[in-house]
Amino acid sequence: MAAPGGDMQWCFSQVKGAIDDDVAEADIISTVEFNHTGELLATGDKGGRVVIFQQEIENKSLPQFRSEYNVYSTFQSHEPEFDYLKSLEIEEKINKIRWLPQKNAAQFLLSTNDKTIKLWKISERDKRPDGYNLKEDDGRYKDPNSITSLRVPVLIPMDLMVEASPRRVFANAHTYHINSVSVNSDHETYLSADDLRVNLWHLEITDRSFNIVDIKPANMEELTEVITAAEFHPHQCNTFVYSSSKGIIRLCDMRESALCDRHTKLFEEPEDPSNRSFFSEIISSISDVKFSHSGRYMMTRDYLSVKIWDLNMENRPVETYQVHEYLRSKLCSLYENDCIFDKFECCWNGNDSVVMTGSYNNFFRMFDRSQRRDVMLEASRENSKPMQVLKPRKVCAGGKRKKDEISVDSLDFNKKILHTAWHPQDNIIAVATTNNLYIFQDKVN
Amino acid sequence: MSFATAMEVNVEARRILAVSISKLYASRSQRGGLRLHRSLLLSMVMRSARDIYHSSRESEQPNGEQPATEEPMDTNCDPKEKARLTPDLADTSADMAPGVSDKLDESDCDITEDKENLSPAKQSRKRRGKASAAPDFLPSKRARLEPGEERYAAPVGSCRAGVGDYRSALTLNQVIPAF
């Protein structure tokens, strides 16, 4: 998939979202996900809405004209709720969207906020019935005395209408805030994870779920670790992993016992004592875990780095990439402005050769594992001319700043890229800034 | 550690403690409720800062004089706060830092008991602690005082545990503006 002859070049393709700098909180993008073919791209926002973009298929035969993504469907997935028992407001923000593999004409996705998961069906309607016997075209009932003959209604074409309807609501299973949802490779079950528990659901059954991991201590005062992310293995339906705030990943096999509190494998890298600081614990907390498409590796993201783990080696990662090492000396300021709590996600490309993650100042990074090369790019309106090639960016940690470099102190920490997604089969990436969605593609010569 | 660096570290630790307390307090009014993960991380930073503060205080006092012990506080604040801020009564501060760390580290997520087959009594998930003296649904909201200590008028809605515990570390003048 890499462009022949070396470095991939990325070009601007599209940007979605409002242009003005005044960002409405409800428009803040909170999740981005391609479906399994890459034809659909879903985003969720803080206002509880889901917007789905579809790639037009007309120009598939001409590779240099990759089709654009246009709005396909928009719907309100979650509304704000109030828990009267605890006097707590439940945010409508969409934490995760996961697509189900397509089985028929309709598309299905799971969307979740802090407490409730919903299964949405997105279906197309391009025909409507015409020629009712008892009703006029506008819906008014005819006078029965005026009907003198019968006819069979026919289906006639109409403008495409995309409808989203909630098919299942999976509620009341999480005491703490849901951070992950993952569909199993059996296509029948899925898991949902909150800070202390992981639950297993059947897609057809909403009134019960099985608790498969429970790390809540008997005495909450002894709590030292929470679950930060969880994911099913892409091929082995009995295997899943969950990451923790301590930087530990546990792999569990559901065949071993009903409650998977005992891990099958535990992945942890010993801490480097020279890097110890007040904030060592915070920056080692894992914010995302993703299996490779092959199922052989998994990737974790903590505050400063991305690590690739081989599932067969538990004592250390096989690769470690520093995302923004220049921030290590700024951890105190980042603690004060809350940025140290930001949860960055990460993703693999289709053939697991490149990984991508976001950073600050609307920068995002790609690490090419096979070519041992990495690049930092920027998503900005200034670089938004059609097919404009993105220039690599560099941050100067200290000392003399070269031309075109940006110094650490000039970085805008309000402009963060937390969510990125890579098309499963093509070199198209979706990068979410605060309220805009950028789509880039590689330059095809 | 030289006296000068101990002072710097001391000041830094106190500053981080003050910032952390104000964050903890602010998170209580956040939309969506208390975030357990965030509260846990905040309490870990506070513990590190407190440990470092105490060990730098030690090096400030080479004549072996012990810094003031911290009083345990009854609280219905975030339970994480309590875990971090209530060391063993019997220990002095000097022993406290490693002692508390050890005690907390022991209770790591290595609970290997068979949860499925525990007797109901053992399986109880009730929060034990000083509040269990009173009925569970009426936790004590007032700080337990040591003999000779006075109760001060704290601002309404302030997080008493946070303020009280660090009385030795921070003056009220420094902490209350944080609220």
mmCIF file of N, CA, C and O in Angstrom, chain B residues 5-92:
data_model
loop_
_atom_site.group_PDB
_atom_site.id
_atom_site.type_symbol
_atom_site.label_atom_id
_atom_site.label_comp_id
_atom_site.label_asym_id
_atom_site.label_seq_id
_atom_site.Cartn_x
_atom_site.Cartn_y
_atom_site.Cartn_z
ATOM 1 N N THR B 5 17.812 22.640 47.825
ATOM 2 C CA THR B 5 16.952 21.838 46.950
ATOM 3 C C THR B 5 15.783 21.283 47.736
ATOM 4 O O THR B 5 14.675 21.186 47.205
ATOM 5 N N ALA B 6 16.010 20.961 48.990
ATOM 6 C CA ALA B 6 14.891 20.450 49.795
ATOM 7 C C ALA B 6 13.806 21.515 49.900
ATOM 8 O O ALA B 6 12.618 21.218 49.822
ATOM 9 N N MET B 7 14.231 22.743 50.046
ATOM 10 C CA MET B 7 13.269 23.856 50.104
ATOM 11 C C MET B 7 12.488 23.980 48.814
ATOM 12 O O MET B 7 11.278 24.151 48.806
ATOM 13 N N GLU B 8 13.238 23.889 47.683
ATOM 14 C CA GLU B 8 12.579 24.011 46.370
ATOM 15 C C GLU B 8 11.540 22.920 46.190
ATOM 16 O O GLU B 8 10.413 23.168 45.760
ATOM 17 N N VAL B 9 11.994 21.709 46.531
ATOM 18 C CA VAL B 9 11.098 20.559 46.369
ATOM 19 C C VAL B 9 9.887 20.722 47.272
ATOM 20 O O VAL B 9 8.752 20.452 46.878
ATOM 21 N N ASN B 10 10.135 21.205 48.465
ATOM 22 C CA ASN B 10 9.078 21.448 49.432
ATOM 23 C C ASN B 10 8.037 22.402 48.873
ATOM 24 O O ASN B 10 6.835 22.147 48.917
ATOM 25 N N VAL B 11 8.523 23.514 48.317
ATOM 26 C CA VAL B 11 7.629 24.526 47.754
ATOM 27 C C VAL B 11 6.853 23.945 46.580
ATOM 28 O O VAL B 11 5.639 24.130 46.441
ATOM 29 N N GLU B 12 7.582 23.198 45.744
ATOM 30 C CA GLU B 12 6.945 22.601 44.573
ATOM 31 C C GLU B 12 5.869 21.606 44.997
ATOM 32 O O GLU B 12 4.768 21.582 44.457
ATOM 33 N N ALA B 13 6.209 20.803 45.986
ATOM 34 C CA ALA B 13 5.258 19.796 46.455
ATOM 35 C C ALA B 13 4.007 20.466 47.015
ATOM 36 O O ALA B 13 2.876 20.034 46.753
ATOM 37 N N ARG B 14 4.213 21.525 47.761
ATOM 38 C CA ARG B 14 3.058 22.225 48.329
ATOM 39 C C ARG B 14 2.196 22.829 47.243
ATOM 40 O O ARG B 14 0.969 22.811 47.303
ATOM 41 N N ARG B 15 2.868 23.349 46.220
ATOM 42 C CA ARG B 15 2.114 23.964 45.123
ATOM 43 C C ARG B 15 1.290 22.911 44.395
ATOM 44 O O ARG B 15 0.112 23.113 44.095
ATOM 45 N N ILE B 16 1.911 21.788 44.145
ATOM 46 C CA ILE B 16 1.193 20.722 43.452
ATOM 47 C C ILE B 16 0.027 20.225 44.299
ATOM 48 O O ILE B 16 -1.060 19.929 43.784
ATOM 49 N N LEU B 17 0.247 20.152 45.605
ATOM 50 C CA LEU B 17 -0.840 19.747 46.491
ATOM 51 C C LEU B 17 -2.005 20.726 46.400
ATOM 52 O O LEU B 17 -3.165 20.317 46.317
ATOM 53 N N ALA B 18 -1.686 22.007 46.417
ATOM 54 C CA ALA B 18 -2.755 23.022 46.348
ATOM 55 C C ALA B 18 -3.508 22.923 45.032
ATOM 56 O O ALA B 18 -4.745 22.969 44.991
ATOM 57 N N VAL B 19 -2.759 22.772 43.938
ATOM 58 C CA VAL B 19 -3.391 22.646 42.618
ATOM 59 C C VAL B 19 -4.280 21.414 42.586
ATOM 60 O O VAL B 19 -5.413 21.441 42.087
ATOM 61 N N SER B 20 -3.778 20.319 43.151
ATOM 62 C CA SER B 20 -4.521 19.058 43.125
ATOM 63 C C SER B 20 -5.820 19.156 43.905
ATOM 64 O O SER B 20 -6.855 18.658 43.470
ATOM 65 N N ILE B 21 -5.741 19.803 45.062
ATOM 66 C CA ILE B 21 -6.950 19.928 45.871
ATOM 67 C C ILE B 21 -7.998 20.732 45.136
ATOM 68 O O ILE B 21 -9.181 20.395 45.123
ATOM 69 N N SER B 22 -7.564 21.803 44.493
ATOM 70 C CA SER B 22 -8.554 22.621 43.783
ATOM 71 C C SER B 22 -9.124 21.856 42.601
ATOM 72 O O SER B 22 -10.313 21.981 42.291
ATOM 73 N N LYS B 23 -8.329 21.018 41.985
ATOM 74 C CA LYS B 23 -8.848 20.201 40.882
ATOM 75 C C LYS B 23 -9.863 19.196 41.407
ATOM 76 O O LYS B 23 -10.902 18.953 40.796
ATOM 77 N N LEU B 24 -9.529 18.579 42.530
ATOM 78 C CA LEU B 24 -10.416 17.579 43.115
ATOM 79 C C LEU B 24 -11.746 18.228 43.471
ATOM 80 O O LEU B 24 -12.812 17.674 43.216
ATOM 81 N N TYR B 25 -11.671 19.401 44.027
ATOM 82 C CA TYR B 25 -12.897 20.098 44.394
ATOM 83 C C TYR B 25 -13.695 20.466 43.152
ATOM 84 O O TYR B 25 -14.914 20.302 43.103
ATOM 85 N N ALA B 26 -12.999 20.988 42.134
ATOM 86 C CA ALA B 26 -13.689 21.408 40.912
ATOM 87 C C ALA B 26 -14.353 20.226 40.224
ATOM 88 O O ALA B 26 -15.419 20.358 39.617
ATOM 89 N N SER B 27 -13.742 19.056 40.328
ATOM 90 C CA SER B 27 -14.294 17.907 39.609
ATOM 91 C C SER B 27 -15.618 17.453 40.204
ATOM 92 O O SER B 27 -16.382 16.744 39.574
ATOM 93 N N ARG B 28 -15.890 17.882 41.453
ATOM 94 C CA ARG B 28 -17.149 17.464 42.061
ATOM 95 C C ARG B 28 -18.344 18.145 41.415
ATOM 96 O O ARG B 28 -19.456 17.647 41.475
ATOM 97 N N SER B 29 -18.110 19.326 40.827
ATOM 98 C CA SER B 29 -19.236 20.009 40.198
ATOM 99 C C SER B 29 -19.254 19.807 38.698
ATOM 100 O O SER B 29 -20.035 20.410 37.975
ATOM 101 N N GLN B 30 -18.379 18.913 38.238
ATOM 102 C CA GLN B 30 -18.307 18.657 36.796
ATOM 103 C C GLN B 30 -19.553 17.937 36.328
ATOM 104 O O GLN B 30 -20.094 17.082 37.028
ATOM 105 N N ARG B 31 -19.942 18.234 35.119
ATOM 106 C CA ARG B 31 -21.069 17.546 34.509
ATOM 107 C C ARG B 31 -20.727 16.092 34.293
ATOM 108 O O ARG B 31 -19.631 15.775 33.855
ATOM 109 N N GLY B 32 -21.633 15.208 34.603
ATOM 110 C CA GLY B 32 -21.355 13.797 34.379
ATOM 111 C C GLY B 32 -20.876 13.113 35.646
ATOM 112 O O GLY B 32 -20.689 11.908 35.667
ATOM 113 N N GLY B 33 -20.685 13.890 36.707
ATOM 114 C CA GLY B 33 -20.325 13.281 37.979
ATOM 115 C C GLY B 33 -18.826 13.085 38.139
ATOM 116 O O GLY B 33 -18.050 13.312 37.216
ATOM 117 N N LEU B 34 -18.450 12.649 39.304
ATOM 118 C CA LEU B 34 -17.048 12.389 39.616
ATOM 119 C C LEU B 34 -16.483 11.323 38.689
ATOM 120 O O LEU B 34 -17.042 10.249 38.550
ATOM 121 N N ARG B 35 -15.361 11.626 38.087
ATOM 122 C CA ARG B 35 -14.720 10.648 37.216
ATOM 123 C C ARG B 35 -13.746 9.844 38.077
ATOM 124 O O ARG B 35 -12.789 10.411 38.609
ATOM 125 N N LEU B 36 -13.970 8.581 38.167
ATOM 126 C CA LEU B 36 -13.150 7.756 39.049
ATOM 127 C C LEU B 36 -11.687 7.759 38.620
ATOM 128 O O LEU B 36 -10.782 7.906 39.442
ATOM 129 N N HIS B 37 -11.449 7.616 37.330
ATOM 130 C CA HIS B 37 -10.075 7.555 36.826
ATOM 131 C C HIS B 37 -9.331 8.839 37.150
ATOM 132 O O HIS B 37 -8.222 8.818 37.673
ATOM 133 N N ARG B 38 -9.958 9.947 36.869
ATOM 134 C CA ARG B 38 -9.315 11.234 37.106
ATOM 135 C C ARG B 38 -9.054 11.433 38.599
ATOM 136 O O ARG B 38 -7.971 11.855 39.004
ATOM 137 N N SER B 39 -10.052 11.084 39.422
ATOM 138 C CA SER B 39 -9.883 11.232 40.868
ATOM 139 C C SER B 39 -8.734 10.364 41.360
ATOM 140 O O SER B 39 -7.952 10.784 42.228
ATOM 141 N N LEU B 40 -8.634 9.170 40.815
ATOM 142 C CA LEU B 40 -7.551 8.276 41.225
ATOM 143 C C LEU B 40 -6.199 8.876 40.872
ATOM 144 O O LEU B 40 -5.275 8.896 41.692
ATOM 145 N N LEU B 41 -6.068 9.383 39.670
ATOM 146 C CA LEU B 41 -4.794 9.976 39.254
ATOM 147 C C LEU B 41 -4.454 11.200 40.110
ATOM 148 O O LEU B 41 -3.302 11.382 40.513
ATOM 149 N N LEU B 42 -5.463 12.020 40.384
ATOM 150 C CA LEU B 42 -5.233 13.194 41.231
ATOM 151 C C LEU B 42 -4.729 12.764 42.598
ATOM 152 O O LEU B 42 -3.781 13.338 43.138
ATOM 153 N N SER B 43 -5.359 11.735 43.150
ATOM 154 C CA SER B 43 -4.959 11.312 44.490
ATOM 155 C C SER B 43 -3.556 10.727 44.468
ATOM 156 O O SER B 43 -2.809 10.865 45.435
ATOM 157 N N MET B 44 -3.159 10.115 43.361
ATOM 158 C CA MET B 44 -1.791 9.588 43.274
ATOM 159 C C MET B 44 -0.773 10.708 43.230
ATOM 160 O O MET B 44 0.283 10.635 43.861
ATOM 161 N N VAL B 45 -1.086 11.749 42.508
ATOM 162 C CA VAL B 45 -0.178 12.900 42.465
ATOM 163 C C VAL B 45 -0.076 13.517 43.849
ATOM 164 O O VAL B 45 1.008 13.864 44.311
ATOM 165 N N MET B 46 -1.212 13.611 44.513
ATOM 166 C CA MET B 46 -1.207 14.204 45.844
ATOM 167 C C MET B 46 -0.387 13.365 46.807
ATOM 168 O O MET B 46 0.332 13.888 47.654
ATOM 169 N N ARG B 47 -0.490 12.049 46.664
ATOM 170 C CA ARG B 47 0.291 11.166 47.537
ATOM 171 C C ARG B 47 1.776 11.355 47.285
ATOM 172 O O ARG B 47 2.569 11.480 48.215
ATOM 173 N N SER B 48 2.171 11.374 45.992
ATOM 174 C CA SER B 48 3.586 11.598 45.662
ATOM 175 C C SER B 48 4.055 12.925 46.211
ATOM 176 O O SER B 48 5.121 13.018 46.809
ATOM 177 N N ALA B 49 3.233 13.941 46.024
ATOM 178 C CA ALA B 49 3.635 15.272 46.486
ATOM 179 C C ALA B 49 3.776 15.273 48.001
ATOM 180 O O ALA B 49 4.713 15.845 48.554
ATOM 181 N N ARG B 50 2.847 14.629 48.660
ATOM 182 C CA ARG B 50 2.901 14.573 50.118
ATOM 183 C C ARG B 50 4.127 13.815 50.596
ATOM 184 O O ARG B 50 4.819 14.225 51.512
ATOM 185 N N ASP B 51 4.408 12.684 49.959
ATOM 186 C CA ASP B 51 5.583 11.895 50.338
ATOM 187 C C ASP B 51 6.857 12.694 50.152
ATOM 188 O O ASP B 51 7.730 12.704 51.018
ATOM 189 N N ILE B 52 6.925 13.362 49.021
ATOM 190 C CA ILE B 52 8.135 14.135 48.740
ATOM 191 C C ILE B 52 8.218 15.321 49.693
ATOM 192 O O ILE B 52 9.299 15.668 50.172
ATOM 193 N N TYR B 53 7.081 15.916 49.991
ATOM 194 C CA TYR B 53 7.067 17.029 50.942
ATOM 195 C C TYR B 53 7.596 16.573 52.288
ATOM 196 O O TYR B 53 8.431 17.227 52.903
ATOM 197 N N HIS B 54 7.117 15.423 52.748
ATOM 198 C CA HIS B 54 7.562 14.935 54.040
ATOM 199 C C HIS B 54 9.034 14.568 54.052
ATOM 200 O O HIS B 54 9.744 14.852 55.013
ATOM 201 N N SER B 55 9.508 13.958 52.987
ATOM 202 C CA SER B 55 10.918 13.576 52.991
ATOM 203 C C SER B 55 11.804 14.786 52.844
ATOM 204 O O SER B 55 12.915 14.819 53.363
ATOM 205 N N SER B 56 11.303 15.837 52.193
ATOM 206 C CA SER B 56 12.118 17.048 52.119
ATOM 207 C C SER B 56 12.058 17.797 53.433
ATOM 208 O O SER B 56 13.012 18.453 53.832
ATOM 209 N N ARG B 57 10.948 17.675 54.146
ATOM 210 C CA ARG B 57 10.856 18.270 55.480
ATOM 211 C C ARG B 57 11.855 17.615 56.416
ATOM 212 O O ARG B 57 12.469 18.250 57.254
ATOM 213 N N GLU B 58 11.991 16.292 56.253
ATOM 214 C CA GLU B 58 12.951 15.543 57.062
ATOM 215 C C GLU B 58 14.347 16.076 56.898
ATOM 216 O O GLU B 58 15.090 16.242 57.853
ATOM 217 N N SER B 59 14.727 16.324 55.631
ATOM 218 C CA SER B 59 16.087 16.811 55.402
ATOM 219 C C SER B 59 16.236 18.238 55.853
ATOM 220 O O SER B 59 17.333 18.715 56.109
ATOM 221 N N GLU B 60 15.099 18.937 56.018
ATOM 222 C CA GLU B 60 15.173 20.291 56.567
ATOM 223 C C GLU B 60 15.462 20.273 58.045
ATOM 224 O O GLU B 60 15.887 21.258 58.601
ATOM 225 N N GLN B 61 15.132 19.153 58.685
ATOM 226 C CA GLN B 61 15.250 19.081 60.139
ATOM 227 C C GLN B 61 16.241 18.004 60.514
ATOM 228 O O GLN B 61 15.867 16.920 60.950
ATOM 229 N N PRO B 62 17.506 18.315 60.359
ATOM 230 C CA PRO B 62 18.521 17.283 60.587
ATOM 231 C C PRO B 62 18.653 16.878 62.051
ATOM 232 O O PRO B 62 19.242 15.879 62.362
ATOM 233 N N ASN B 63 18.017 17.647 62.983
ATOM 234 C CA ASN B 63 18.101 17.251 64.390
ATOM 235 C C ASN B 63 17.109 16.149 64.735
ATOM 236 O O ASN B 63 16.946 15.786 65.877
ATOM 237 N N GLY B 64 16.429 15.629 63.732
ATOM 238 C CA GLY B 64 15.588 14.456 63.962
ATOM 239 C C GLY B 64 14.194 14.769 64.457
ATOM 240 O O GLY B 64 13.403 13.883 64.744
ATOM 241 N N GLU B 65 13.856 16.034 64.571
ATOM 242 C CA GLU B 65 12.525 16.421 65.039
ATOM 243 C C GLU B 65 11.478 15.967 64.031
ATOM 244 O O GLU B 65 11.631 16.169 62.832
ATOM 245 N N GLN B 66 10.404 15.366 64.546
ATOM 246 C CA GLN B 66 9.423 14.807 63.625
ATOM 247 C C GLN B 66 8.436 15.888 63.191
ATOM 248 O O GLN B 66 7.974 16.656 64.017
ATOM 249 N N PRO B 67 8.084 15.928 61.937
ATOM 250 C CA PRO B 67 7.030 16.855 61.514
ATOM 251 C C PRO B 67 5.683 16.428 62.095
ATOM 252 O O PRO B 67 5.527 15.308 62.521
ATOM 253 N N ALA B 68 4.748 17.325 62.131
ATOM 254 C CA ALA B 68 3.437 17.054 62.732
ATOM 255 C C ALA B 68 2.779 15.881 62.025
ATOM 256 O O ALA B 68 2.842 15.762 60.814
ATOM 257 N N THR B 69 2.145 15.020 62.806
ATOM 258 C CA THR B 69 1.454 13.898 62.170
ATOM 259 C C THR B 69 0.171 14.415 61.546
ATOM 260 O O THR B 69 -0.378 15.426 61.963
ATOM 261 N N GLU B 70 -0.296 13.678 60.576
ATOM 262 C CA GLU B 70 -1.550 14.076 59.949
ATOM 263 C C GLU B 70 -2.684 13.343 60.620
ATOM 264 O O GLU B 70 -2.586 12.174 60.928
ATOM 265 N N GLU B 71 -3.785 14.063 60.858
ATOM 266 C CA GLU B 71 -4.906 13.437 61.529
ATOM 267 C C GLU B 71 -5.775 12.725 60.519
ATOM 268 O O GLU B 71 -5.982 13.212 59.425
ATOM 269 N N PRO B 72 -6.286 11.564 60.908
ATOM 270 C CA PRO B 72 -7.253 10.915 60.013
ATOM 271 C C PRO B 72 -8.559 11.691 60.032
ATOM 272 O O PRO B 72 -8.909 12.293 61.042
ATOM 273 N N MET B 73 -9.225 11.734 58.910
ATOM 274 C CA MET B 73 -10.445 12.514 58.826
ATOM 275 C C MET B 73 -11.584 11.641 58.376
ATOM 276 O O MET B 73 -11.425 10.878 57.446
ATOM 277 N N ASP B 74 -12.720 11.789 59.035
ATOM 278 C CA ASP B 74 -13.930 11.149 58.526
ATOM 279 C C ASP B 74 -14.412 11.966 57.355
ATOM 280 O O ASP B 74 -14.478 13.178 57.439
ATOM 281 N N THR B 75 -14.785 11.334 56.310
ATOM 282 C CA THR B 75 -15.217 12.121 55.169
ATOM 283 C C THR B 75 -16.166 11.320 54.316
ATOM 284 O O THR B 75 -16.087 10.104 54.241
ATOM 285 N N ASN B 76 -17.081 12.032 53.681
ATOM 286 C CA ASN B 76 -17.840 11.358 52.647
ATOM 287 C C ASN B 76 -17.464 11.924 51.298
ATOM 288 O O ASN B 76 -18.229 11.910 50.365
ATOM 289 N N CYS B 77 -16.267 12.442 51.221
ATOM 290 C CA CYS B 77 -15.743 12.865 49.933
ATOM 291 C C CYS B 77 -15.339 11.636 49.138
ATOM 292 O O CYS B 77 -15.500 10.520 49.590
ATOM 293 N N ASP B 78 -14.781 11.859 48.009
ATOM 294 C CA ASP B 78 -14.273 10.782 47.178
ATOM 295 C C ASP B 78 -13.436 9.819 48.019
ATOM 296 O O ASP B 78 -12.496 10.227 48.669
ATOM 297 N N PRO B 79 -13.776 8.553 48.015
ATOM 298 C CA PRO B 79 -13.050 7.600 48.862
ATOM 299 C C PRO B 79 -11.566 7.555 48.550
ATOM 300 O O PRO B 79 -10.754 7.207 49.380
ATOM 301 N N LYS B 80 -11.220 7.910 47.341
ATOM 302 C CA LYS B 80 -9.805 7.897 46.981
ATOM 303 C C LYS B 80 -9.046 8.905 47.801
ATOM 304 O O LYS B 80 -7.933 8.667 48.225
ATOM 305 N N GLU B 81 -9.667 10.067 48.005
ATOM 306 C CA GLU B 81 -9.063 11.109 48.832
ATOM 307 C C GLU B 81 -8.693 10.535 50.172
ATOM 308 O O GLU B 81 -7.622 10.738 50.684
ATOM 309 N N LYS B 82 -9.651 9.805 50.720
ATOM 310 C CA LYS B 82 -9.465 9.294 52.068
ATOM 311 C C LYS B 82 -8.292 8.327 52.098
ATOM 312 O O LYS B 82 -7.469 8.372 52.997
ATOM 313 N N ALA B 83 -8.197 7.477 51.129
ATOM 314 C CA ALA B 83 -7.119 6.494 51.116
ATOM 315 C C ALA B 83 -5.772 7.185 51.107
ATOM 316 O O ALA B 83 -4.841 6.771 51.756
ATOM 317 N N ARG B 84 -5.694 8.240 50.356
ATOM 318 C CA ARG B 84 -4.406 8.892 50.226
ATOM 319 C C ARG B 84 -4.094 9.775 51.413
ATOM 320 O O ARG B 84 -2.952 10.027 51.722
ATOM 321 N N LEU B 85 -5.119 10.304 52.047
ATOM 322 C CA LEU B 85 -4.887 11.323 53.056
ATOM 323 C C LEU B 85 -4.954 10.803 54.481
ATOM 324 O O LEU B 85 -4.766 11.559 55.412
ATOM 325 N N THR B 86 -5.213 9.540 54.665
ATOM 326 C CA THR B 86 -5.336 9.050 56.043
ATOM 327 C C THR B 86 -4.355 7.939 56.319
ATOM 328 O O THR B 86 -4.684 6.772 56.216
ATOM 329 N N PRO B 87 -3.157 8.293 56.661
ATOM 330 C CA PRO B 87 -2.172 7.259 57.012
ATOM 331 C C PRO B 87 -2.486 6.667 58.383
ATOM 332 O O PRO B 87 -3.320 7.156 59.110
ATOM 333 N N ASP B 88 -1.790 5.628 58.710
ATOM 334 C CA ASP B 88 -1.971 4.956 59.986
ATOM 335 C C ASP B 88 -1.719 5.905 61.145
ATOM 336 O O ASP B 88 -0.730 6.611 61.187
ATOM 337 N N LEU B 89 -2.640 5.919 62.075
ATOM 338 C CA LEU B 89 -2.536 6.820 63.221
ATOM 339 C C LEU B 89 -1.240 6.624 63.985
ATOM 340 O O LEU B 89 -0.597 7.554 64.435
ATOM 341 N N ALA B 90 -0.857 5.362 64.150
ATOM 342 C CA ALA B 90 0.268 5.059 65.027
ATOM 343 C C ALA B 90 1.598 5.534 64.465
ATOM 344 O O ALA B 90 2.518 5.857 65.186
ATOM 345 N N ASP B 91 1.722 5.577 63.134
ATOM 346 C CA ASP B 91 3.014 5.939 62.540
ATOM 347 C C ASP B 91 3.289 7.417 62.628
ATOM 348 O O ASP B 91 2.386 8.232 62.573
ATOM 349 N N THR B 92 4.520 7.757 62.720
ATOM 350 C CA THR B 92 4.895 9.167 62.580
ATOM 351 C C THR B 92 5.049 9.450 61.102
ATOM 352 O O THR B 92 5.138 8.539 60.290
#
